[in-house]
XYZ file of C-alpha atoms in Angstrom:
525
model
C 82.051 149.273 105.548
C 82.952 151.196 102.344
C 82.627 149.445 98.995
C 85.603 147.436 97.801
C 86.439 146.960 94.119
C 85.751 143.382 93.062
C 89.035 142.878 91.225
C 91.063 143.938 94.255
C 89.195 141.418 96.396
C 89.966 138.646 93.902
C 93.739 139.149 93.814
C 94.390 136.193 96.127
C 91.856 133.895 94.439
C 93.847 131.833 91.956
C 92.168 131.187 88.625
C 89.261 133.598 89.112
C 87.726 134.577 85.766
C 85.441 137.635 85.546
C 82.819 137.933 82.833
C 81.844 140.398 81.506
C 84.642 142.916 81.964
C 83.142 144.620 85.018
C 84.629 145.825 88.293
C 81.746 146.803 90.549
C 82.062 148.178 94.046
C 81.150 145.475 96.553
C 79.428 146.358 99.820
C 79.348 142.891 101.394
C 80.007 139.175 100.912
C 77.599 136.356 101.712
C 76.798 132.756 100.812
C 73.148 133.174 101.865
C 70.987 134.641 99.087
C 68.484 135.807 101.723
C 71.157 138.075 103.195
C 71.985 139.780 99.904
C 71.482 143.550 99.833
C 72.323 146.013 97.030
C 76.037 145.772 96.208
C 76.638 142.351 97.803
C 78.851 139.680 96.232
C 76.940 136.387 96.443
C 79.097 133.243 96.652
C 77.211 130.131 95.486
C 78.253 127.107 97.546
C 77.426 123.557 96.431
C 75.822 122.146 99.582
C 74.996 118.585 100.583
C 71.241 118.983 100.144
C 70.889 122.422 98.513
C 73.087 124.023 95.837
C 73.613 127.766 96.157
C 73.720 128.018 92.362
C 69.958 127.462 92.403
C 69.524 130.838 94.124
C 71.391 133.094 91.713
C 68.221 134.748 90.434
C 67.106 135.360 94.006
C 70.461 136.992 94.801
C 70.155 139.230 91.739
C 66.609 140.201 92.717
C 67.947 141.262 96.138
C 70.580 143.498 94.527
C 73.710 141.372 94.118
C 76.529 143.239 92.366
C 78.524 140.082 91.625
C 78.019 136.333 91.533
C 80.871 133.993 92.509
C 80.179 130.623 90.891
C 81.914 127.285 90.514
C 83.288 126.388 87.097
C 81.883 122.865 87.073
C 78.322 124.136 87.682
C 78.103 126.074 84.390
C 74.832 124.369 83.481
C 73.288 126.205 86.449
C 74.926 129.612 86.230
C 75.620 130.175 82.531
C 71.956 130.806 81.586
C 71.731 133.323 84.421
C 74.929 135.050 83.310
C 73.650 135.235 79.723
C 70.399 136.818 80.905
C 72.096 139.430 83.151
C 75.015 140.983 81.291
C 75.100 143.871 83.789
C 76.067 141.532 86.655
C 79.702 140.542 87.190
C 80.026 136.750 87.183
C 83.236 135.302 88.620
C 83.942 131.634 87.974
C 86.388 129.799 90.247
C 87.441 126.182 90.654
C 86.048 125.883 94.203
C 83.650 128.428 95.680
C 84.138 127.005 99.185
C 87.873 127.708 98.975
C 87.218 131.135 97.458
C 84.694 132.282 100.086
C 87.139 132.802 102.990
C 89.674 134.570 100.758
C 87.097 136.927 99.265
C 85.505 137.566 102.666
C 88.853 138.202 104.340
C 89.920 140.551 101.526
C 86.665 142.496 101.773
C 87.232 143.010 105.507
C 90.956 143.812 105.051
C 92.134 140.502 106.532
C 91.027 141.037 110.134
C 92.609 137.837 111.503
C 96.047 139.252 110.695
C 95.346 141.993 113.237
C 94.377 139.607 116.047
C 96.074 136.958 118.146
C 93.854 134.034 117.147
C 93.521 130.859 119.223
C 91.857 127.920 117.434
C 90.546 124.947 119.429
C 89.768 121.630 117.741
C 89.041 118.058 118.856
C 86.046 115.746 119.228
C 84.847 116.837 122.671
C 85.645 119.680 125.045
C 86.098 122.403 122.432
C 83.444 124.827 123.674
C 84.452 124.540 127.330
C 88.115 125.033 126.463
C 87.339 128.149 124.402
C 85.428 129.659 127.333
C 88.328 128.967 129.677
C 90.912 130.474 127.317
C 88.692 133.498 126.771
C 88.351 133.992 130.533
C 92.107 133.699 131.136
C 93.039 136.146 128.379
C 90.382 138.582 129.583
C 91.589 138.302 133.183
C 95.063 139.195 131.948
C 93.673 142.455 130.554
C 93.398 141.482 126.891
C 90.278 142.543 125.000
C 89.243 139.144 123.720
C 86.579 137.990 121.277
C 85.029 134.523 121.165
C 83.298 132.473 118.465
C 82.062 129.033 119.490
C 79.091 126.776 118.947
C 77.113 128.422 121.754
C 77.900 132.152 121.801
C 79.770 135.033 120.219
C 81.621 137.670 122.251
C 82.545 140.701 120.170
C 83.643 144.054 121.529
C 82.508 143.160 125.037
C 78.989 142.061 123.992
C 77.573 138.524 124.176
C 75.159 137.199 121.539
C 73.870 133.710 120.897
C 75.248 131.687 117.991
C 72.073 131.146 116.002
C 73.733 129.670 112.912
C 73.276 126.074 114.059
C 76.956 125.447 113.282
C 79.827 124.821 115.692
C 81.954 126.900 113.332
C 79.941 129.240 111.076
C 80.561 129.743 107.368
C 83.630 131.767 106.420
C 81.756 134.966 105.512
C 80.268 135.072 109.023
C 83.615 134.338 110.680
C 85.420 137.082 108.755
C 82.649 139.597 109.457
C 82.799 138.796 113.188
C 86.591 139.061 113.253
C 86.307 142.441 111.523
C 83.808 143.561 114.182
C 86.319 142.518 116.845
C 89.072 144.583 115.252
C 86.789 147.607 114.897
C 85.751 147.282 118.553
C 89.353 147.200 119.767
C 89.686 143.491 120.505
C 93.266 142.235 120.303
C 92.697 138.484 120.772
C 90.125 136.011 119.448
C 89.296 132.446 120.485
C 87.573 130.204 117.930
C 86.023 126.752 118.203
C 87.110 124.969 115.019
C 85.259 121.833 113.920
C 86.561 119.172 111.561
C 83.776 120.093 109.129
C 85.019 123.691 109.166
C 88.574 122.590 108.435
C 87.525 120.261 105.629
C 85.095 122.747 104.059
C 87.453 125.773 104.187
C 85.382 127.687 106.755
C 88.486 128.060 108.928
C 90.738 129.292 106.125
C 92.174 132.786 106.579
C 91.879 132.791 110.378
C 95.675 132.987 110.799
C 95.833 130.838 113.911
C 98.635 131.777 116.271
C 97.821 129.121 118.881
C 96.211 125.790 117.951
C 94.778 123.602 120.733
C 93.956 119.888 120.429
C 91.389 118.473 122.883
C 91.599 114.856 121.666
C 90.024 112.514 119.141
C 87.432 109.755 119.350
C 85.340 108.043 116.690
C 82.702 110.487 115.475
C 81.625 112.223 112.274
C 82.697 109.186 110.276
C 79.497 109.612 108.283
C 81.142 112.750 106.878
C 84.847 111.889 106.914
C 84.524 108.209 106.045
C 87.449 106.937 108.120
C 89.165 107.840 111.373
C 92.288 108.620 109.329
C 90.381 111.196 107.279
C 88.866 112.645 110.444
C 92.314 113.076 111.981
C 93.678 114.531 108.736
C 90.987 117.218 108.856
C 91.913 118.126 112.443
C 95.608 118.275 111.581
C 94.972 121.011 109.016
C 94.737 123.477 111.891
C 98.237 122.488 113.049
C 99.697 122.425 109.550
C 98.496 126.013 109.189
C 100.769 127.151 112.037
C 103.695 127.084 109.623
C 101.840 129.521 107.365
C 100.885 131.857 110.199
C 104.287 132.640 111.662
C 104.328 135.863 113.669
C 107.671 137.597 114.342
C 108.518 138.113 118.000
C 108.705 141.790 118.873
C 111.850 143.183 120.532
C 109.889 143.407 123.783
C 108.946 139.714 123.616
C 112.505 138.722 122.730
C 113.839 140.674 125.710
C 117.591 140.348 126.067
C 117.864 137.354 123.750
C 119.870 138.940 120.922
C 120.045 135.709 118.916
C 116.260 135.345 119.105
C 115.812 138.910 117.799
C 118.329 138.412 114.996
C 116.751 135.268 113.615
C 113.240 136.717 113.826
C 112.043 133.925 116.085
C 108.399 132.941 115.746
C 105.744 132.265 118.325
C 103.112 130.112 116.628
C 102.230 127.377 119.116
C 100.427 124.051 119.361
C 98.975 122.920 122.697
C 98.319 119.237 123.482
C 97.916 117.119 126.604
C 100.911 115.104 127.747
C 98.818 111.916 127.968
C 97.095 112.300 124.596
C 97.903 109.266 122.407
C 98.193 111.640 119.439
C 100.644 113.945 121.197
C 103.554 113.080 118.896
C 101.324 113.347 115.826
C 100.275 116.860 116.805
C 103.844 117.870 117.608
C 105.164 116.620 114.256
C 102.359 118.262 112.222
C 104.189 121.615 112.291
C 107.629 123.111 112.841
C 106.574 125.600 115.519
C 106.752 125.268 119.301
C 104.499 122.917 121.272
C 103.271 123.504 124.810
C 102.568 120.306 126.737
C 99.784 120.495 129.311
C 98.541 117.978 131.854
C 96.031 117.447 134.642
C 97.694 114.213 135.785
C 99.854 114.429 138.943
C 103.424 113.273 138.435
C 103.380 113.896 134.676
C 106.056 116.107 133.153
C 104.566 119.083 131.322
C 105.095 122.778 130.632
C 101.840 123.739 132.355
C 99.781 121.663 134.810
C 96.380 121.923 136.457
C 96.526 119.529 139.372
C 93.399 118.391 141.242
C 92.699 118.593 144.945
C 89.307 117.719 146.418
C 86.526 117.019 143.907
C 82.739 116.799 144.078
C 79.741 116.852 141.739
C 80.031 120.611 141.278
C 83.747 121.036 140.634
C 87.333 120.658 141.781
C 89.916 122.483 143.841
C 92.903 122.874 141.525
C 96.440 124.180 141.467
C 97.824 125.922 138.380
C 101.515 125.113 138.000
C 103.556 127.149 135.493
C 107.216 128.114 135.090
C 106.234 131.458 136.646
C 104.827 129.888 139.805
C 101.797 128.046 141.136
C 98.445 129.187 142.545
C 95.283 127.472 143.764
C 91.743 128.019 142.457
C 88.242 126.535 142.435
C 87.116 125.136 139.060
C 83.327 125.040 139.111
C 83.080 122.253 136.560
C 83.257 118.623 137.677
C 85.266 115.805 136.208
C 88.795 114.911 135.227
C 88.031 115.792 131.619
C 87.286 119.376 132.639
C 90.606 119.420 134.481
C 92.133 118.423 131.142
C 90.245 121.224 129.384
C 91.508 123.686 131.990
C 95.077 122.449 131.498
C 94.843 122.994 127.736
C 93.388 126.458 128.312
C 96.223 127.279 130.693
C 98.741 126.064 128.116
C 97.232 128.290 125.437
C 97.076 131.272 127.777
C 100.662 130.673 128.929
C 101.887 130.671 125.313
C 100.377 134.169 124.964
C 102.080 135.512 128.078
C 99.357 134.899 130.679
C 100.618 133.908 134.133
C 99.101 131.985 137.069
C 97.549 135.065 138.736
C 95.269 135.709 135.744
C 94.538 131.982 135.441
C 93.482 131.882 139.082
C 91.321 134.982 138.721
C 89.673 133.661 135.559
C 88.745 130.295 137.036
C 87.572 131.631 140.393
C 85.311 134.158 138.664
C 84.289 132.030 135.669
C 80.650 132.511 134.784
C 78.777 129.229 134.257
C 79.657 127.743 130.890
C 76.248 127.547 129.167
C 74.982 123.975 129.019
C 78.255 122.422 130.131
C 77.665 120.583 133.413
C 75.351 123.454 134.306
C 73.450 123.022 137.553
C 69.730 123.827 137.567
C 68.637 124.833 141.071
C 65.005 125.832 141.590
C 64.845 124.664 145.190
C 64.198 120.992 144.392
C 65.475 118.311 146.828
C 67.481 116.542 144.133
C 70.311 117.623 141.824
C 69.676 118.515 138.176
C 72.493 119.030 135.693
C 72.275 119.938 131.998
C 75.209 118.939 129.799
C 75.934 119.025 126.073
C 77.388 115.484 125.940
C 76.268 114.349 122.481
C 78.665 111.509 121.686
C 79.301 108.143 123.316
C 82.668 109.096 124.836
C 81.331 112.446 126.083
C 78.292 110.847 127.725
C 80.486 108.139 129.224
C 82.748 110.760 130.806
C 79.815 112.780 132.125
C 78.194 109.749 133.752
C 81.480 108.451 135.158
C 82.183 111.889 136.613
C 78.812 112.240 138.340
C 78.220 108.658 139.506
C 80.645 108.657 142.492
C 78.965 111.772 143.906
C 75.376 110.432 143.825
C 73.996 108.932 147.028
C 70.631 108.141 145.424
C 69.958 107.183 141.829
C 71.500 108.608 138.661
C 68.598 109.307 136.265
C 69.439 110.162 132.649
C 67.531 111.783 129.799
C 69.241 111.606 126.425
C 68.640 111.344 122.710
C 70.822 111.170 119.613
C 70.938 113.790 116.875
C 69.586 112.730 113.504
C 71.704 112.807 110.334
C 74.873 112.266 112.356
C 77.300 109.366 112.629
C 75.160 106.236 113.257
C 77.700 104.993 115.816
C 76.370 107.617 118.238
C 73.148 105.631 118.748
C 74.934 102.504 119.937
C 77.774 104.211 121.824
C 75.505 106.577 123.768
C 73.018 103.782 124.517
C 75.875 101.621 125.769
C 77.171 104.380 128.069
C 73.668 104.889 129.471
C 73.174 101.166 130.075
C 76.457 100.907 131.981
C 76.171 103.914 134.256
C 72.612 105.234 134.664
C 70.195 103.738 137.194
C 67.230 104.756 135.074
C 67.151 106.221 131.575
C 64.493 108.103 129.637
C 65.289 107.740 125.937
C 64.082 110.650 123.847
C 65.037 112.774 120.858
C 67.630 115.478 120.398
C 67.471 116.965 116.876
C 65.866 114.222 114.766
C 66.064 116.292 111.576
C 64.915 114.087 108.666
C 64.944 110.862 110.694
C 61.714 109.512 112.169
C 61.653 110.445 115.902
C 59.806 107.314 117.018
C 61.998 104.980 114.992
C 65.119 106.687 116.384
C 63.984 106.143 119.977
C 63.178 102.509 119.212
C 66.605 101.961 117.642
C 68.395 103.565 120.598
C 66.299 101.451 122.974
C 67.321 98.271 121.158
C 70.995 99.208 121.525
C 70.350 100.013 125.192
C 68.863 96.549 125.833
C 71.647 94.835 123.871
C 74.144 96.590 126.154
C 72.458 95.170 129.259
C 70.208 98.096 130.146
C 66.944 97.197 131.863
C 65.436 100.240 133.581
C 64.230 102.737 130.993
C 61.327 104.615 129.415
C 60.783 105.599 125.786
C 59.429 109.104 125.201
C 60.040 110.709 121.778
C 58.733 114.084 122.993
C 61.733 115.688 124.722
C 59.659 117.921 127.005
C 57.629 114.946 128.205
C 60.833 112.932 128.626
C 62.263 115.588 130.946
C 58.921 115.809 132.772
C 58.955 112.023 133.272
C 62.504 112.059 134.678
C 61.678 114.892 137.088
C 58.595 113.022 138.328
C 60.798 110.006 139.133
C 63.479 111.959 141.023
C 63.628 111.660 144.812
C 65.826 113.373 147.433
C 69.529 112.536 146.910
C 68.938 111.539 143.261
C 70.818 113.245 140.445
C 69.128 113.946 137.119
C 71.315 114.485 134.044
C 69.720 116.029 130.934
C 72.250 115.277 128.195
C 72.841 116.040 124.545
C 71.789 119.623 123.791
C 73.190 121.810 126.533
C 72.449 125.427 125.589
C 71.391 124.765 121.995
C 68.529 127.149 121.163
C 66.634 124.982 118.654
C 64.937 121.610 118.325
C 65.180 120.555 114.676
C 62.661 118.318 112.937
C 62.279 117.470 109.261
C 59.432 119.940 108.776
C 60.042 122.581 111.442
C 62.459 124.203 113.859
C 61.208 124.907 117.387
C 62.753 127.321 119.898
C 64.281 125.242 122.672
C 66.567 125.363 125.674
C 67.040 122.275 127.861
C 67.881 124.544 130.800
C 64.763 126.703 130.600
C 62.480 123.744 129.903
C 63.925 121.917 132.902
C 63.594 124.958 135.194
C 59.982 125.356 134.127
C 59.126 121.700 134.711
C 60.888 121.605 138.101
C 58.986 124.748 139.161
C 55.771 123.110 137.992
C 56.541 120.055 140.134
C 57.328 122.169 143.195
C 54.139 124.213 142.790
C 52.119 121.003 143.098
């Protein structure tokens, strides 16, 4: 991309102060000093464990043309500014708030050129984004996708290797710009509460905001459930700032609608969600009500027929008609995800034919109730359930379809809300016939101590049949060795995550590939 003048990029950043009086051409924007190349503007973010202001010299050594720093960190950046008078230093009140605005300006505000769908909630976000992406694509729209598992830009899939459900704002804006350049017209984004609170999701100009629900999680970060909800609601508040005029074609023969410049920003929420009214009142735009519950009044419905451990026969019901399909994802909660996806797609003009096509031809959602079949005489499923409510739903969904035993492997991510240890252990104790307790991403926590703590919660919840195995590979191996014909083995917590994170190292990992390898090893014996 051609260089942009720094001062032009800063026009929408209130209170930005440039010193000295320089206006360099900027060739990129990043918050990672390792990614700086000659001409880059480096934005120093104050992190939770590492402060970006400590890497200003490194950014300069890599060729930074400008440093964006936070006013209250002058003790860190002022000596650097004094020593490098040829580098533009821009001080702002909040570098996190400035990053999305500077990044969007550098890329000429790509989100304004796309129909952006943002999906937020505690669980179900990734699956819902895949479903929306499939429905929009089936309707003929060139559609990009950014979620915690993968990116889809200009028709190409790549893995999300950032380790974040929602990447930092500079990455988001760069990806949106790639979509625009590639001819994409729509974009679907998974939007976490952290992203909303930390400004990563600023400047994405959401046209459709989808709410998958709320349960207690991330309270280590947000403090209270009220704060957690407030973060989620920011996506819906933003709908009033992202109003998009309806074109004459969309307005059709409705003269009054054309005259008043009617707007089509939309929220999508389930009819049965206890926060339905809260979501509806968080904005002044339209709300589409979706449901997967028979007999419930809604704008769009996905109604279940026969169900088994591999999926459900469903019927999409819209004002434009109804059609049947096969949803290859089990569980009522996935019916709910499909209903939300249909509601979002409907709000963007997608009808039941495209919904049917999308669901019938849906490629497996990576690590979401994904079946692993290597010819073994028992069922193996990998799922990303990483919270108590998510694991509860997964186990409740699978249990009725198991004629043998339900064997579970799970761990709990380190440095996350402590409630996960007790809530996931409790779900395992209630529903699994045998559990192998292991690790997920221990990070700075001690892996052995974590397993012991989870085991104590498991016993307190009435669990009796279990093994402790901190090594996740050996835990999966143990579970496979126990499985017999008609058993079902659920490997929960990581899904398609590509890394196993310890305090001192990061290992390449994929629950699916590890499981396939270990099952093949068993069969070869």
